[in-house]
Short mmCIF file of C-alpha atoms and ligand atoms in Angstrom, two decimals:
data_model
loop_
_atom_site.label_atom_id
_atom_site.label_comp_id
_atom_site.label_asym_id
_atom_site.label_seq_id
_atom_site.Cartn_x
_atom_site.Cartn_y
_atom_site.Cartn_z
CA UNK S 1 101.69 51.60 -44.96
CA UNK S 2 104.75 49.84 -44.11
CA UNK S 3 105.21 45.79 -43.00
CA UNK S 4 105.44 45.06 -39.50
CA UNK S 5 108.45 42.45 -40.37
CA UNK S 6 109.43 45.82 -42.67
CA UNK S 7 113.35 47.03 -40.53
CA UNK S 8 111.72 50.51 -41.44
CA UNK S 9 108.43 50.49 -39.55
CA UNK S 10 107.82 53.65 -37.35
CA UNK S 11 105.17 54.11 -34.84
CA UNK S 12 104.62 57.75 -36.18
CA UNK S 13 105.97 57.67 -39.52
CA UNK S 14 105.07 61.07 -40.07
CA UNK S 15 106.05 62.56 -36.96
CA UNK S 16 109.69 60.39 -36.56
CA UNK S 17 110.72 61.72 -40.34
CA UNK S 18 109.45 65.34 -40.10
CA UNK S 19 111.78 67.55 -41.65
CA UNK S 20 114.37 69.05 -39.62
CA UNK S 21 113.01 72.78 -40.70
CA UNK S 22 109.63 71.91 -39.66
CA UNK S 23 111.16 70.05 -36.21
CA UNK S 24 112.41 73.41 -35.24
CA UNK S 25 109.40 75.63 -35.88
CA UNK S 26 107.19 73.49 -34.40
CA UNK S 27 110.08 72.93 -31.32
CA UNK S 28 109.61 77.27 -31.10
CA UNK S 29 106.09 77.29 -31.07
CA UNK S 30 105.99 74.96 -28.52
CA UNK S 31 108.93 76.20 -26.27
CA UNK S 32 107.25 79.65 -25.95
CA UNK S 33 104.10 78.41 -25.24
CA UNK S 34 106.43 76.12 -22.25
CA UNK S 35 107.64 79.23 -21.21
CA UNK S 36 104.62 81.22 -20.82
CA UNK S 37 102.99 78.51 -18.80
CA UNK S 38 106.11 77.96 -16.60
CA UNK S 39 106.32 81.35 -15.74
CA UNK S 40 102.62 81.62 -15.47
CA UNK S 41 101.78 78.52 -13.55
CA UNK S 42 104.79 77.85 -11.26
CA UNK S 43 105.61 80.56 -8.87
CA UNK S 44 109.10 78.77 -8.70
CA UNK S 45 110.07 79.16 -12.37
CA UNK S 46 108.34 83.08 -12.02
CA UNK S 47 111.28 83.99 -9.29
CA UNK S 48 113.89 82.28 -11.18
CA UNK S 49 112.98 84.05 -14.64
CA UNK S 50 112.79 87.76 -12.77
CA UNK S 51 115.86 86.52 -11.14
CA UNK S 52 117.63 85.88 -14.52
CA UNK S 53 115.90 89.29 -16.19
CA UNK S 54 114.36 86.93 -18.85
CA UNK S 55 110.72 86.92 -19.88
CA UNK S 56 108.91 84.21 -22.01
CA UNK S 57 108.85 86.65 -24.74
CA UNK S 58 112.70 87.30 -24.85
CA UNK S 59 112.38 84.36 -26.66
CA UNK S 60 112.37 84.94 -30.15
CA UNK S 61 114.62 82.05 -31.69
CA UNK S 62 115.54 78.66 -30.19
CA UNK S 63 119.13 79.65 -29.50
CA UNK S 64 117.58 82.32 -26.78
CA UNK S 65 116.77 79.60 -24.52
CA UNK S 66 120.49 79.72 -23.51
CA UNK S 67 118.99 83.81 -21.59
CA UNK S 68 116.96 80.74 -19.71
CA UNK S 69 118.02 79.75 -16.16
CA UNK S 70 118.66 76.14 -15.42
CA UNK S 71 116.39 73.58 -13.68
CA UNK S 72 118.27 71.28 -10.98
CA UNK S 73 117.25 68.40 -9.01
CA UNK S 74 117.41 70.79 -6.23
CA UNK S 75 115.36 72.92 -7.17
CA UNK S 76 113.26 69.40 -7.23
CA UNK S 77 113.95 68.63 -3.93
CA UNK S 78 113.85 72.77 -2.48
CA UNK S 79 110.38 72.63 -4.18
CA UNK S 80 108.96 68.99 -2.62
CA UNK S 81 106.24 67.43 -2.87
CA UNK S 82 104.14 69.50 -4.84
CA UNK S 83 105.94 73.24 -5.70
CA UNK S 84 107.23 72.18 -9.55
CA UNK S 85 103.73 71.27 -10.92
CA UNK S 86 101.91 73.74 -13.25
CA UNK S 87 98.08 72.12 -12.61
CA UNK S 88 96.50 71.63 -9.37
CA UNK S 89 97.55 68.44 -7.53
CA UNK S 90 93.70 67.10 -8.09
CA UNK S 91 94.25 67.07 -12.11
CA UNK S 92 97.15 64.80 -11.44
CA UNK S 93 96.50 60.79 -12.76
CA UNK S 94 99.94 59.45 -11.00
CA UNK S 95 102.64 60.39 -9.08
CA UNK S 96 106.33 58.83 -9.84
CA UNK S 97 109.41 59.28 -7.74
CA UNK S 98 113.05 58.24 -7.99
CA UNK S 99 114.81 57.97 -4.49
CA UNK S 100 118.15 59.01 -5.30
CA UNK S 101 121.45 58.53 -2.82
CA UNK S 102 120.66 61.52 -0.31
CA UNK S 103 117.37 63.12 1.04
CA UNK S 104 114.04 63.90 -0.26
CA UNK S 105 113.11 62.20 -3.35
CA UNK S 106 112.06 63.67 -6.69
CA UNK S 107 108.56 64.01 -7.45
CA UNK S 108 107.10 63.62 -10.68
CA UNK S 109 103.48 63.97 -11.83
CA UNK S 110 101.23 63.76 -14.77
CA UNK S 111 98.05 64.84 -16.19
CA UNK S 112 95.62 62.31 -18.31
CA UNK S 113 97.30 63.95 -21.44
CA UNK S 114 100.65 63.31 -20.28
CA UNK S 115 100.52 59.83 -19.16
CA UNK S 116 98.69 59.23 -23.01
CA UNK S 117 101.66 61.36 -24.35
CA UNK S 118 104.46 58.87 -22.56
CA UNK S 119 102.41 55.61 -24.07
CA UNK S 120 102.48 57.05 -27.18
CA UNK S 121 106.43 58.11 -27.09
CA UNK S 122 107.12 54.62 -25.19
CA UNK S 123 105.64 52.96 -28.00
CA UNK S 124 107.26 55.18 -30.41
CA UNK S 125 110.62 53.69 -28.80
CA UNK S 126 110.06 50.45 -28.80
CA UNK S 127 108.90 50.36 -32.35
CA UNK S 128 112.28 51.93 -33.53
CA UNK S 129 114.50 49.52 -31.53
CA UNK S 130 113.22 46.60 -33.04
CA UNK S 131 109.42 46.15 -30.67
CA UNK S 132 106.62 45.44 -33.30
CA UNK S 133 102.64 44.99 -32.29
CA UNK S 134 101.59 41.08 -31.19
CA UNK S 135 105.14 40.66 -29.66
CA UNK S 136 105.03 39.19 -26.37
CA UNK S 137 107.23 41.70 -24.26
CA UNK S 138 108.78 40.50 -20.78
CA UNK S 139 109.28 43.58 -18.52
CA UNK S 140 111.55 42.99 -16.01
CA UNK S 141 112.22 46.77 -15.30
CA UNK S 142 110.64 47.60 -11.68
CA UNK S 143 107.03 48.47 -11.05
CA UNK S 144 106.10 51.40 -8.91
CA UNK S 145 107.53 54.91 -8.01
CA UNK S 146 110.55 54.05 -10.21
CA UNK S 147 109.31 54.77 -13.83
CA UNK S 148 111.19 51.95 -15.56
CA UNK S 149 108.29 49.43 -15.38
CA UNK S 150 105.07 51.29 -15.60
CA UNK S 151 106.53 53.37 -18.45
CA UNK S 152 107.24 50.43 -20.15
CA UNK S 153 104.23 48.71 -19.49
CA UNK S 154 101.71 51.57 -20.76
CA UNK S 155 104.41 52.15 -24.05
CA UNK S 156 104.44 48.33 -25.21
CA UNK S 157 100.64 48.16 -24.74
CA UNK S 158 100.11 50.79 -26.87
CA UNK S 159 102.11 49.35 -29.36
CA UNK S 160 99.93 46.60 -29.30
CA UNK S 161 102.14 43.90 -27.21
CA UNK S 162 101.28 41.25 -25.18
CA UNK S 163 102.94 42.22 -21.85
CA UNK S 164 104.36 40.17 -18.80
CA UNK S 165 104.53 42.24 -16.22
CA UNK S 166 107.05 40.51 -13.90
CA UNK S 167 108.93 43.26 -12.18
CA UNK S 168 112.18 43.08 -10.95
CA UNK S 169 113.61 39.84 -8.67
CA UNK S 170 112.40 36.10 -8.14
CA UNK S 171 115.41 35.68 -11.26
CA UNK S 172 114.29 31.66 -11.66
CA UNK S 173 110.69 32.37 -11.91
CA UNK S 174 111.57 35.47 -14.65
CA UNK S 175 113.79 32.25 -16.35
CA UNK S 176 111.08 29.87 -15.72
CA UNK S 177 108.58 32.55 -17.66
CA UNK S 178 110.75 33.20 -20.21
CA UNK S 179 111.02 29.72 -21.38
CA UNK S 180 107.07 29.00 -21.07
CA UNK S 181 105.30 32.04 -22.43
CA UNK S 182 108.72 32.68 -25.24
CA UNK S 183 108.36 36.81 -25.05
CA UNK S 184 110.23 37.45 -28.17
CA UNK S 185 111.35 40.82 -26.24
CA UNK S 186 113.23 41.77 -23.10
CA UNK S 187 113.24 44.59 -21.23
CA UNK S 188 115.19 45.42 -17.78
CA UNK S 189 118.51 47.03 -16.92
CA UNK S 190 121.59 45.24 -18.45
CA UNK S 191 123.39 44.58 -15.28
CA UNK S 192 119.86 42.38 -14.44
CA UNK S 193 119.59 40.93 -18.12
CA UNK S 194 123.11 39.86 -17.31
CA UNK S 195 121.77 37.95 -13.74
CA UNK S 196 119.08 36.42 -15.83
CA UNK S 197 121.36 35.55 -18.58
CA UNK S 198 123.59 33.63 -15.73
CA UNK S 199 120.82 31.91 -13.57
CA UNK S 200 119.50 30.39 -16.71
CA UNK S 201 122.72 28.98 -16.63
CA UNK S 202 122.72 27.86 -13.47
CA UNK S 203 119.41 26.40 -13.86
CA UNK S 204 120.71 24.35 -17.10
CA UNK S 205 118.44 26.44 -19.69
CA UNK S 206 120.05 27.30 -22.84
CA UNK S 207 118.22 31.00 -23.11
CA UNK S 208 119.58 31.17 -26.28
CA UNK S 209 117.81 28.29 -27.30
CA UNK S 210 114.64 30.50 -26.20
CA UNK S 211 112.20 32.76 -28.51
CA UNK S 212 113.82 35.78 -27.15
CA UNK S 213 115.22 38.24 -29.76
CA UNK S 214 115.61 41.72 -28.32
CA UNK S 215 116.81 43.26 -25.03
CA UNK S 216 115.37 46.70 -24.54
CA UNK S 217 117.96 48.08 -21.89
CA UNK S 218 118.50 51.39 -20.17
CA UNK S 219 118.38 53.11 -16.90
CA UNK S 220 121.95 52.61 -15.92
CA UNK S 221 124.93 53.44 -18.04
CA UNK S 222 126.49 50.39 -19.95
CA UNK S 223 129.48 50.15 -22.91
CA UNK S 224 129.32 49.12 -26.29
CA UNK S 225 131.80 45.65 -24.92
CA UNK S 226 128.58 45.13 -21.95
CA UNK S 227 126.39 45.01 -25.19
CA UNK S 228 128.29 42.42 -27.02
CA UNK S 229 128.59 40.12 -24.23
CA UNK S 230 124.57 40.41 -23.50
CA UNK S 231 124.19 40.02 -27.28
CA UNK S 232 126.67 36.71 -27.30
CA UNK S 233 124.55 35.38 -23.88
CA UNK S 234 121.57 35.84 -24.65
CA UNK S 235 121.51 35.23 -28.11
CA UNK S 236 119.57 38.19 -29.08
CA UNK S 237 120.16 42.15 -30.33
CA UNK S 238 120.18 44.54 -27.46
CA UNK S 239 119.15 47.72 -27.59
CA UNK S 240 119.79 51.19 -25.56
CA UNK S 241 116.80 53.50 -24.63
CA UNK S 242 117.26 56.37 -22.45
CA UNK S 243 114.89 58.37 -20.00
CA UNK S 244 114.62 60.09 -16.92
CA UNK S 245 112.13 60.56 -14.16
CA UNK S 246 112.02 64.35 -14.28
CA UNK S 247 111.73 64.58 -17.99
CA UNK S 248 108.90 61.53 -18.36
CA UNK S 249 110.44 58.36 -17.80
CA UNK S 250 112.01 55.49 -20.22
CA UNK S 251 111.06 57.05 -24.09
CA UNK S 252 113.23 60.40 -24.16
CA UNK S 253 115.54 58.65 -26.44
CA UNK S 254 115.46 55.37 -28.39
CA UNK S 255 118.18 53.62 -30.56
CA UNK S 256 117.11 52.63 -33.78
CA UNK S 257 117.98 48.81 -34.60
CA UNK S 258 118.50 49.94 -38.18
CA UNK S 259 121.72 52.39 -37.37
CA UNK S 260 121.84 51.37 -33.72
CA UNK S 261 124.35 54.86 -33.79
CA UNK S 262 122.98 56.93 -31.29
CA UNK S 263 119.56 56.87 -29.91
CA UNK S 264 116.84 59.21 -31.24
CA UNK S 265 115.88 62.22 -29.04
CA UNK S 266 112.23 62.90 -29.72
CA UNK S 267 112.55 66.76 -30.69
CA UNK S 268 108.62 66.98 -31.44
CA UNK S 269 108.46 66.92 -27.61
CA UNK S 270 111.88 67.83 -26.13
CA UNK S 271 114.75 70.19 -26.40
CA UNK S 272 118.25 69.04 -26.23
CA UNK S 273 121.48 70.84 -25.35
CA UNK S 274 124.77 70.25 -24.51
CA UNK S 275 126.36 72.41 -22.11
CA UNK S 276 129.87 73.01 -21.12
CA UNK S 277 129.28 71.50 -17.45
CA UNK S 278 131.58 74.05 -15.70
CA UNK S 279 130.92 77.00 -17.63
CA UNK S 280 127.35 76.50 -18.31
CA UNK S 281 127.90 77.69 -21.85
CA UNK S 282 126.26 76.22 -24.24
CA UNK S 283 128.07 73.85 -26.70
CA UNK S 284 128.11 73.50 -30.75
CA UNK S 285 126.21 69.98 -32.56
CA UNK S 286 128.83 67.26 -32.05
CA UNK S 287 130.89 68.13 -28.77
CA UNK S 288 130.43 66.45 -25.64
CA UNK S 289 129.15 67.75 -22.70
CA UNK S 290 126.24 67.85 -20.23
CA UNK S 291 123.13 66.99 -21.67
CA UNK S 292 119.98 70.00 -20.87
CA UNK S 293 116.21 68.72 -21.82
CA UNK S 294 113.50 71.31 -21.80
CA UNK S 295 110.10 69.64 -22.04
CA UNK S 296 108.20 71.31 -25.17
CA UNK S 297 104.47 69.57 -24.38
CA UNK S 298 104.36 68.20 -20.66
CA UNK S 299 101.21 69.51 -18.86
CA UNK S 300 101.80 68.83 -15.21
CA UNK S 301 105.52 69.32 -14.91
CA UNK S 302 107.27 71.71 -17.55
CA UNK S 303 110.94 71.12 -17.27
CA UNK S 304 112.95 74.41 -18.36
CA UNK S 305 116.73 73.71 -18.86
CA UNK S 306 116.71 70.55 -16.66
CA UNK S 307 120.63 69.26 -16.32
CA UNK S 308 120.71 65.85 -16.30
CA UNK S 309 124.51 65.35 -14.99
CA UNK S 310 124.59 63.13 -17.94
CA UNK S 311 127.72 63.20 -20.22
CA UNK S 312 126.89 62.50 -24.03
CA UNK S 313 127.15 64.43 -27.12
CA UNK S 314 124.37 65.01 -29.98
CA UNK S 315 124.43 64.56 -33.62
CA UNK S 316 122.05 66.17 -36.56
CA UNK S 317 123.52 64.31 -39.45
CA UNK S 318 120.88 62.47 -41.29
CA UNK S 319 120.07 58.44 -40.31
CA UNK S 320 119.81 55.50 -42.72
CA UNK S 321 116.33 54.71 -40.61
CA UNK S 322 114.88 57.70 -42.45
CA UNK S 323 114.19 59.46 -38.72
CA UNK S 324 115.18 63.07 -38.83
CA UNK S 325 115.01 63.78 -34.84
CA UNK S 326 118.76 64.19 -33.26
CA UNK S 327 121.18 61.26 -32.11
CA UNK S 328 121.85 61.57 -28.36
CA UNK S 329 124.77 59.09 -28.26
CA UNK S 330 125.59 56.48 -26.08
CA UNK S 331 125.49 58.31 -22.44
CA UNK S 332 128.92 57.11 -21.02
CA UNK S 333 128.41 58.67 -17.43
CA UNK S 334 127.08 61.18 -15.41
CA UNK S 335 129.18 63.93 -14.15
CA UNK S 336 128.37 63.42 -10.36
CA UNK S 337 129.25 59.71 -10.55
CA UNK S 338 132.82 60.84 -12.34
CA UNK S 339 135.44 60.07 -10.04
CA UNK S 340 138.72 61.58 -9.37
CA UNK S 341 141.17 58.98 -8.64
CA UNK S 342 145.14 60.66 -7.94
CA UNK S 343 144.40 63.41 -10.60
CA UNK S 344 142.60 60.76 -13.45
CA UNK S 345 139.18 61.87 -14.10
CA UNK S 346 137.53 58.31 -14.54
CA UNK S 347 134.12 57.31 -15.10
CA UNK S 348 132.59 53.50 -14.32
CA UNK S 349 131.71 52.55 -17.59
CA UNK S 350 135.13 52.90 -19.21
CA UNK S 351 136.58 50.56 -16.52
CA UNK S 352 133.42 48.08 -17.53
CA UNK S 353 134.65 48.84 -21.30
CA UNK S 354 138.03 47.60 -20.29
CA UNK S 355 136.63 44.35 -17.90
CA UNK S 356 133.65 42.83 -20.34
CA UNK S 357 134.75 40.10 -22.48
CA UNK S 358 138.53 39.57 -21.07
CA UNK S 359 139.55 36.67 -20.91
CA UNK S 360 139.14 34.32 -17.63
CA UNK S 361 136.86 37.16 -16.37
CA UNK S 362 133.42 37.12 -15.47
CA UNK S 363 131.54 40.17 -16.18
CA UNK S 364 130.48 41.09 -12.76
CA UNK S 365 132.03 43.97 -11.11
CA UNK S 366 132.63 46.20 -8.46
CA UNK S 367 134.65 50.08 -7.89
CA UNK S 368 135.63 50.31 -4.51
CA UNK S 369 136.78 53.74 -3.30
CA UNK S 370 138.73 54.15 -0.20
CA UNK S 371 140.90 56.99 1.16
CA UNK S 372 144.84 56.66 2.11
CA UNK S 373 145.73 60.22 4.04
CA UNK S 374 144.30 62.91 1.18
CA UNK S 375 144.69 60.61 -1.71
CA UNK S 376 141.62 58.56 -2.99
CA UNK S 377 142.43 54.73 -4.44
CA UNK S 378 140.54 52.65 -6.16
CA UNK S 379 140.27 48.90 -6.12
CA UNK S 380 138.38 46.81 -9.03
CA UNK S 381 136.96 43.61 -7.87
CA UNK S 382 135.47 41.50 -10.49
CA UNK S 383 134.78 37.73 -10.68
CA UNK S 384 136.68 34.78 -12.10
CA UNK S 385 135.33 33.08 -14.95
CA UNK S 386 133.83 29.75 -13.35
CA UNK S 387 135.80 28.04 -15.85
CA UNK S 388 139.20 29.67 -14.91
CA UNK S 389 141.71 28.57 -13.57
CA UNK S 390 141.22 29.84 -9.65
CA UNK S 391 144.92 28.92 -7.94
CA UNK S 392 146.09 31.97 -6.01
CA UNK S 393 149.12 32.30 -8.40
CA UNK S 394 147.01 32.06 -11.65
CA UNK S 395 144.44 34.99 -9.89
CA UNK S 396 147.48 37.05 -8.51
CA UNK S 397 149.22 36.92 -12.09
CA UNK S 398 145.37 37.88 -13.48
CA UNK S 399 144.80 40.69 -11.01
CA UNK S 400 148.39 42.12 -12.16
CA UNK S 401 147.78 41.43 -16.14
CA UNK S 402 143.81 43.82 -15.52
CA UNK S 403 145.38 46.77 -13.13
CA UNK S 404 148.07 47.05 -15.76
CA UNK S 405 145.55 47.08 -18.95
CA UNK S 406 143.39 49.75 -16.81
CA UNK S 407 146.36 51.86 -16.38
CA UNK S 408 146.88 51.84 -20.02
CA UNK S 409 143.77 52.13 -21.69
CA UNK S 410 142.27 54.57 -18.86
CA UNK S 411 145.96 55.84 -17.17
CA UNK S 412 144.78 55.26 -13.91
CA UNK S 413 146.14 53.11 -10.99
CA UNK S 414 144.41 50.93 -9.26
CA UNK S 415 144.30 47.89 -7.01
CA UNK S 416 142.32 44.89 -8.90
CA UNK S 417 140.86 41.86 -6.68
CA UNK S 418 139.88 38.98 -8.34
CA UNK S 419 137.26 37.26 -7.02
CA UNK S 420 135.23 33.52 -6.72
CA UNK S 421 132.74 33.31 -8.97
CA UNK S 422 129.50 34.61 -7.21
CA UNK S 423 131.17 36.89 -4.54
CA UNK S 424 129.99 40.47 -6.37
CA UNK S 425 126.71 41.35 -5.34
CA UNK S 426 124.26 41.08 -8.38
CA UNK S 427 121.65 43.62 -9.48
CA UNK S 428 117.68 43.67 -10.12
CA UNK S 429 117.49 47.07 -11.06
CA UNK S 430 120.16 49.07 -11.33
CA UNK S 431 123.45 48.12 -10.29
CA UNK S 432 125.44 49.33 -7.77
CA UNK S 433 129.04 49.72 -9.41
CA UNK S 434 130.63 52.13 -7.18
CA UNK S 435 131.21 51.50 -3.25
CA UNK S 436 132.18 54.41 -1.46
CA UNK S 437 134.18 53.69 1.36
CA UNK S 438 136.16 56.60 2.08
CA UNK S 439 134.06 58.40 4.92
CA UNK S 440 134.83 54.94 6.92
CA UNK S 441 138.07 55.49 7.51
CA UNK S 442 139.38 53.10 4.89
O1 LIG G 1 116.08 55.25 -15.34
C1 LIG G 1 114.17 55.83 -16.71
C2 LIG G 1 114.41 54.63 -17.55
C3 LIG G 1 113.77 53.44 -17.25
C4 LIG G 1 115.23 54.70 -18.66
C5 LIG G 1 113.94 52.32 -18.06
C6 LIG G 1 115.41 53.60 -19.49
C7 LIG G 1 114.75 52.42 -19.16
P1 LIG G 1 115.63 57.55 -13.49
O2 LIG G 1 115.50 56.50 -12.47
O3 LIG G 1 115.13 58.91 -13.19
O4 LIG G 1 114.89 57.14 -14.80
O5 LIG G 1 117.17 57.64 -13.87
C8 LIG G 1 117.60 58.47 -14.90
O6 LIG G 1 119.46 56.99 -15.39
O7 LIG G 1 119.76 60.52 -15.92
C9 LIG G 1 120.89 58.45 -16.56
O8 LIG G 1 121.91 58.83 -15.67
C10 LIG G 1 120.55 57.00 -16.31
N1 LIG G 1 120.13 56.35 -17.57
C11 LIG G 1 118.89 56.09 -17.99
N2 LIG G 1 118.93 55.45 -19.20
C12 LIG G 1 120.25 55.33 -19.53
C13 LIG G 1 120.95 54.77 -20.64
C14 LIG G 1 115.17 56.01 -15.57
N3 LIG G 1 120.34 54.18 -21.65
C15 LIG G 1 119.09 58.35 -15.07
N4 LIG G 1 122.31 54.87 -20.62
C16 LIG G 1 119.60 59.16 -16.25
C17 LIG G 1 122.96 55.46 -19.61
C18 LIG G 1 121.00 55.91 -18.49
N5 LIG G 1 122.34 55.97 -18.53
#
């Protein structure tokens, strides 16, 4: 039995360090058993399999899930409310949806025994980024049909945490808490960490000064530079952890404060691939690409081959934590937010890589697309330091010194704005980095 202040404490020791031989035959056992109840239980996945020529029992080896046919958020949305789910809408506990930018939501459900299987893989996260049981955790992520805040809640519980459930917004009142009930943990998107980090400022409350020791962020994309500057503000190690609505929630993946090299996929429950995104081939251990999650256990919603758009790339080598399960790394972007700017295939997050921590800057910012005849442009407006110096000279010469550091380090052009301090919009969930003004005639 290991510590609690022990860096090497695991929720389920046995289960996190499993031998990667055993991972895989228990990962078959359980995808064909997936399979059979997909095709068995979803009239949906039945049409798509005889529509493919694959049976459940094609599958002999874990490689033969590549015979499988994909699972979209279309097929989500073709399927709303009710047409994914494998049980009978009455054996359903709760119902989560995520809104997306266009049309029907995405509806998720689960069972008893897969709302006790998210606790326990929440938990499971948590532990490994740094989380331990009697913490006091402060969950900022949002409560209801978004999954960020109830998955959280339910996960640090079963830890054994002391939980604030604040939700998203009311930013002085989340400061105000902070500072009176010290929760040694944090947990919300980065871009609203970030406004909390700054309002504390505003309000004159050193939050380093405060208890608060770990940042549990996720559900937006964010760079490595994003994490240093939340690290420096805050005063306190931040962590990544991963999840998605379709697949369960937050607690997919988790980052383990040990390595903090990748975050840990949990393969006892979930397959991961990488695909080539426009071939839909699948890709070797180590190459980037499309990330694909089957769902080996879930009762009410089996995901087979579910593309998540998101770009990452996996790796099997061992970890110094001692967990055996498979590094998803740091997911940069997702290919439908990738944008396409005069021939440059650029993604948000490497412009945020370039913005964080230069100097004069503050590290609020904004893409705005607009179109000029059949040629897209982009325009970066991002915040002055409130320190800086703010004379229209000093913010042209600024403006000139960031568009020409973005064309080198990304070799795109682009217009940059500098702005007063305040002027970008700030988040309290996820942010909103890109603003898509070309339809308007811009
Ligand atoms: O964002 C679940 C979640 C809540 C994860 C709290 C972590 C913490 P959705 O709203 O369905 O679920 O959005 C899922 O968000 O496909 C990624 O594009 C993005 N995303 C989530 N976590 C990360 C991360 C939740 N750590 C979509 N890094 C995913 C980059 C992330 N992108």
């Amino acid at each position: 039995m290991t510590s609690l202040n022990d860096p090497g404490y695991m929720f389920d020791r046995g289960m996190e360090t499993l031998p990667r031989a055993e991972l895989a035959a228990l990962q078959l056992q359980r995808l064909k058993a997936t399979l059979a109840r997909a095709c068995q239980a979803v009239p949906h996945y039945r049409r798509r399999f005889a529509a493919a020529g694959v049976k459940p029992d094609d599958l002999r080896a874990l490689a033969d899930i590549a015979r499988f046919p994909f699972t979209l958020k279309a097929d989500l949305r073709d399927n709303y409310p009710y047409g994914m789910f494998a049980v009978p809408r009455e054996r359903l506990l709760r119902i989560h949806a995520s809104s997306g930018t266009t049309g029907k939501p995405t509806v998720v459900g689960y069972t008893r025994a897969d709302l006790d299987l998210w606790s326990d893989l929440m938990a499971r996260s948590l532990a490994c980024v740094g989380v331990r049981p009697g913490d006091m955790v402060h969950n900022a992520y949002g409560y209801g049909l978004f999954t960020g805040g109830l998955g959280v809640h339910y996960g640090a519980e079963r830890l054994g945490c002391t939980v604030v459930p604040i939700s998203g917004g009311g930013t002085e009142r989340q400061v105000a808490l902070l500072s009176d009930f010290g929760a040694r943990v944090l947990c919300a998107t980065p871009s609203y960490a970030l406004n909390i980090a700054e309002v504390a400022d505003a309000m004159g409350i050193d939050i380093r000064a405060l208890p608060t020791r770990v940042g549990v962020f996720g559900a937006e994309p964010w760079s490595e530079a994003m994490r240093r500057d939340l690290e420096a503000r805050l005063g306190i190690m931040a962590a990544d952890v991963y999840g998605l609505s379709e697949i369960i929630g937050p607690g997919v993946a988790s980052e383990c404060h040990v390595a903090q090299d990748g975050l840990h996929g949990w393969e006892d429950h979930f397959l991961f691939e990488i695909i080539d995104p426009e071939t839909q081939t699948p890709k070797p251990m180590g190459e980037t690409g499309e990330l694909v999650i089957t769902t080996l256990t879930r009762q009410a919603q089996p995901m087979v081959r579910y593309r998540t758009r998101d770009i990452t790339r996996l790796n099997d080598a061992p970890c110094v934590c001692g967990r055996t399960h498979v590094r998803v790394m740091r997911v940069t972007g997702r290919n439908d937010d990738m944008l396409i700017i005069r021939g440059v295939n650029v993604y948000p997050s490497q412009v945020e890589a370039v913005l964080i921590g230069y100097a004069g800057l503050a590290p609020h910012y904004q893409i705005v697309l607009t179109r000029a005849g059949a040629l897209d442009a982009m325009t970066v407006e991002i915040e002055l330091a409130p320190e800086a110096p703010s004379d229209e000279a000093a913010r042209r010469e600024k403006a000139r010194a960031v568009s020409h550091h973005i064309k080198s380090m990304i070799g795109v052009t682009c217009d940059v704005v500098i702005k007063e301090p305040g002027a970008v919009p700030r988040s309290q969930g996820k942010a909103v980095r890109v603003k898509d003004e070309r339809g308007k005639g811009g």
